[in-house]
mmCIF file of C-alpha atoms in Angstrom:
data_model
loop_
_atom_site.group_PDB
_atom_site.id
_atom_site.type_symbol
_atom_site.label_atom_id
_atom_site.label_comp_id
_atom_site.label_asym_id
_atom_site.label_seq_id
_atom_site.Cartn_x
_atom_site.Cartn_y
_atom_site.Cartn_z
ATOM 1 C CA MET A 685 -8.537 29.780 -23.606
ATOM 2 C CA PRO A 686 -10.412 32.910 -25.270
ATOM 3 C CA ASN A 687 -10.897 36.329 -23.754
ATOM 4 C CA LEU A 688 -7.923 35.432 -21.140
ATOM 5 C CA THR A 689 -7.179 37.966 -18.834
ATOM 6 C CA PRO A 690 -3.392 38.714 -17.398
ATOM 7 C CA GLU A 691 -4.993 37.904 -13.799
ATOM 8 C CA ALA A 692 -6.968 34.615 -14.789
ATOM 9 C CA ALA A 693 -3.476 33.581 -16.708
ATOM 10 C CA GLN A 694 -1.492 34.469 -13.393
ATOM 11 C CA ALA A 695 -4.087 32.606 -11.016
ATOM 12 C CA ARG A 696 -3.902 29.478 -13.342
ATOM 13 C CA ILE A 697 -0.089 29.634 -13.363
ATOM 14 C CA ASN A 698 0.034 30.208 -9.542
ATOM 15 C CA ARG A 699 -2.253 27.438 -8.858
ATOM 16 C CA ILE A 700 -0.492 25.042 -11.303
ATOM 17 C CA GLN A 701 2.786 26.252 -9.806
ATOM 18 C CA ALA A 702 1.796 25.240 -6.472
ATOM 19 C CA LEU A 703 0.652 21.920 -7.288
ATOM 20 C CA TYR A 704 4.036 21.177 -8.931
ATOM 21 C CA ARG A 705 5.706 22.381 -5.665
ATOM 22 C CA GLU A 706 3.470 20.148 -3.948
ATOM 23 C CA TRP A 707 4.470 17.181 -5.893
ATOM 24 C CA GLU A 708 7.905 17.974 -5.558
ATOM 25 C CA ARG A 709 7.704 17.754 -1.954
ATOM 26 C CA LEU A 710 5.828 14.533 -2.195
ATOM 27 C CA LEU A 711 8.191 12.546 -4.541
ATOM 28 C CA PRO A 712 10.683 11.694 -1.996
ATOM 29 C CA GLU A 713 8.171 10.304 0.387
ATOM 30 C CA LEU A 714 6.484 8.420 -2.586
ATOM 31 C CA GLU A 715 9.672 7.110 -3.291
ATOM 32 C CA ALA A 716 10.106 6.178 0.371
ATOM 33 C CA ALA A 717 6.974 4.535 0.488
ATOM 34 C CA GLN A 718 8.247 2.507 -2.805
ATOM 35 C CA GLU A 719 11.141 1.095 -0.697
ATOM 36 C CA GLN A 720 8.939 0.703 2.624
ATOM 37 C CA TRP A 721 6.622 -1.505 0.372
ATOM 38 C CA GLN A 722 9.539 -3.728 -1.049
ATOM 39 C CA HIS A 723 10.914 -4.014 2.477
ATOM 40 C CA ALA A 724 7.206 -4.911 3.877
ATOM 41 C CA MET A 725 6.950 -7.590 1.226
ATOM 42 C CA ARG A 726 10.283 -9.072 2.115
ATOM 43 C CA LEU A 727 8.821 -9.508 5.631
ATOM 44 C CA MET A 728 5.577 -11.096 4.242
ATOM 45 C CA HIS A 729 7.594 -13.408 2.003
ATOM 46 C CA GLU A 730 9.586 -14.655 4.776
ATOM 47 C CA MET A 731 6.773 -15.202 7.243
ATOM 48 C CA SER A 732 4.569 -17.060 4.469
ATOM 49 C CA ASP A 733 7.780 -19.391 3.916
ATOM 50 C CA PHE A 734 7.736 -20.068 7.916
ATOM 51 C CA TYR A 735 3.851 -20.626 7.821
ATOM 52 C CA ASP A 736 4.514 -23.311 4.798
ATOM 53 C CA ARG A 737 7.417 -24.947 6.162
ATOM 54 C CA GLU A 738 7.691 -24.630 9.785
ATOM 55 C CA TYR A 739 4.569 -23.610 11.498
ATOM 56 C CA MET A 740 2.672 -26.849 11.741
ATOM 57 C CA PRO A 741 5.815 -28.653 13.135
ATOM 58 C CA LEU A 742 6.725 -26.099 15.643
ATOM 59 C CA HIS A 743 3.107 -25.558 16.620
ATOM 60 C CA GLN A 744 2.712 -29.452 17.403
ATOM 61 C CA ALA A 745 5.774 -29.186 19.028
ATOM 62 C CA ILE A 746 4.969 -26.451 21.422
ATOM 63 C CA GLU A 747 1.384 -28.624 21.961
ATOM 64 C CA ASN A 748 3.247 -31.641 22.774
ATOM 65 C CA GLY A 749 5.295 -29.579 25.689
ATOM 66 C CA LEU A 750 8.062 -27.384 24.068
ATOM 67 C CA PRO A 751 9.289 -25.449 26.427
ATOM 68 C CA VAL A 752 9.469 -21.793 24.488
ATOM 69 C CA SER A 753 7.742 -18.804 25.357
ATOM 70 C CA LEU A 754 5.316 -16.910 23.222
ATOM 71 C CA ALA A 755 5.538 -13.437 24.939
ATOM 72 C CA THR A 756 5.098 -10.545 22.875
ATOM 73 C CA GLU A 757 5.665 -6.722 23.082
ATOM 74 C CA GLY A 758 2.117 -6.172 22.711
ATOM 75 C CA GLU A 759 1.110 -7.752 19.407
ATOM 76 C CA TYR A 760 -0.586 -10.938 18.730
ATOM 77 C CA SER A 761 1.819 -14.347 19.012
ATOM 78 C CA ILE A 762 2.526 -15.461 15.464
ATOM 79 C CA MET A 763 1.737 -19.056 17.012
ATOM 80 C CA SER A 764 -1.875 -18.091 17.436
ATOM 81 C CA GLU A 765 -2.075 -18.740 13.492
ATOM 82 C CA ASP A 766 -4.604 -15.773 13.221
ATOM 83 C CA ALA A 767 -1.862 -13.253 13.387
ATOM 84 C CA LEU A 768 0.039 -14.692 10.349
ATOM 85 C CA TRP A 769 -3.534 -14.918 8.193
ATOM 86 C CA ASN A 770 -4.515 -11.839 9.079
ATOM 87 C CA ALA A 771 -0.909 -10.455 8.024
ATOM 88 C CA PHE A 772 -1.584 -12.313 4.838
ATOM 89 C CA GLN A 773 -5.146 -10.930 4.246
ATOM 90 C CA GLN A 774 -3.929 -7.338 4.909
ATOM 91 C CA GLN A 775 -1.075 -7.474 2.669
ATOM 92 C CA TYR A 776 -3.502 -9.147 -0.261
ATOM 93 C CA ASP A 777 -5.927 -6.303 0.135
ATOM 94 C CA LEU A 778 -3.124 -3.585 0.468
ATOM 95 C CA SER A 779 -1.607 -4.892 -2.773
ATOM 96 C CA TRP A 780 -4.740 -5.007 -4.467
ATOM 97 C CA THR A 781 -5.668 -1.540 -3.576
ATOM 98 C CA TRP A 782 -2.038 -0.194 -4.759
ATOM 99 C CA LEU A 783 -2.256 -2.416 -8.165
ATOM 100 C CA ARG A 784 -5.729 -0.642 -8.698
ATOM 101 C CA ALA A 785 -4.760 2.473 -8.100
ATOM 102 C CA ALA A 786 -1.582 2.110 -10.192
ATOM 103 C CA THR A 787 -3.640 0.786 -13.169
ATOM 104 C CA ARG A 788 -6.256 3.580 -12.955
ATOM 105 C CA GLU A 789 -3.194 6.144 -13.343
ATOM 106 C CA LEU A 790 -1.696 4.147 -16.170
ATOM 107 C CA ASP A 791 -4.935 3.319 -17.924
ATOM 108 C CA PRO A 792 -4.715 5.470 -21.529
ATOM 109 C CA GLN A 793 -8.288 6.150 -20.903
ATOM 110 C CA ASN A 794 -7.489 7.959 -17.592
ATOM 111 C CA ARG A 795 -4.008 9.101 -18.146
ATOM 112 C CA LEU A 796 -3.716 12.574 -17.138
ATOM 113 C CA ARG A 797 -7.373 12.991 -16.611
ATOM 114 C CA PRO A 798 -8.142 13.194 -12.995
ATOM 115 C CA ASP A 799 -12.051 13.419 -13.714
ATOM 116 C CA ALA A 800 -11.694 9.787 -15.300
ATOM 117 C CA ALA A 801 -9.533 8.025 -12.390
ATOM 118 C CA GLU A 802 -11.616 9.708 -9.625
ATOM 119 C CA ALA A 803 -14.632 8.423 -11.566
ATOM 120 C CA SER A 804 -13.394 4.957 -11.815
ATOM 121 C CA GLY A 805 -11.990 4.784 -8.563
ATOM 122 C CA GLN A 806 -15.863 5.395 -7.483
ATOM 123 C CA ALA A 807 -17.402 3.103 -9.481
ATOM 124 C CA GLU A 808 -14.749 0.262 -7.796
ATOM 125 C CA ALA A 809 -15.583 1.467 -4.384
ATOM 126 C CA THR A 810 -19.336 0.737 -4.897
#
């Protein structure tokens, strides 16, 4: 940094300090998001197990007159089949999005180089 003025140095220090402060504020939310993700995956695994083992026999029993209520609180009924398939697809898409984002950050070619990570993300988006 040739010809660095005290004002320019202070401005840069202030900028990076603000970024660090923002990171510190975000960190608990990011950690909570990881916990939410793990919880969501447990939900998905249970729904997937239900679909693989129980859905068809239960669906057939309902078709044959099993008197159950399929009323919901506003969401689609899991017995519509599309509801679970859509949830599985959403989980799949979101998993790949998170994996790609993490891989970009872990890739040594992109590590700590936001310009490279952003360019990589733009290339994938197209």
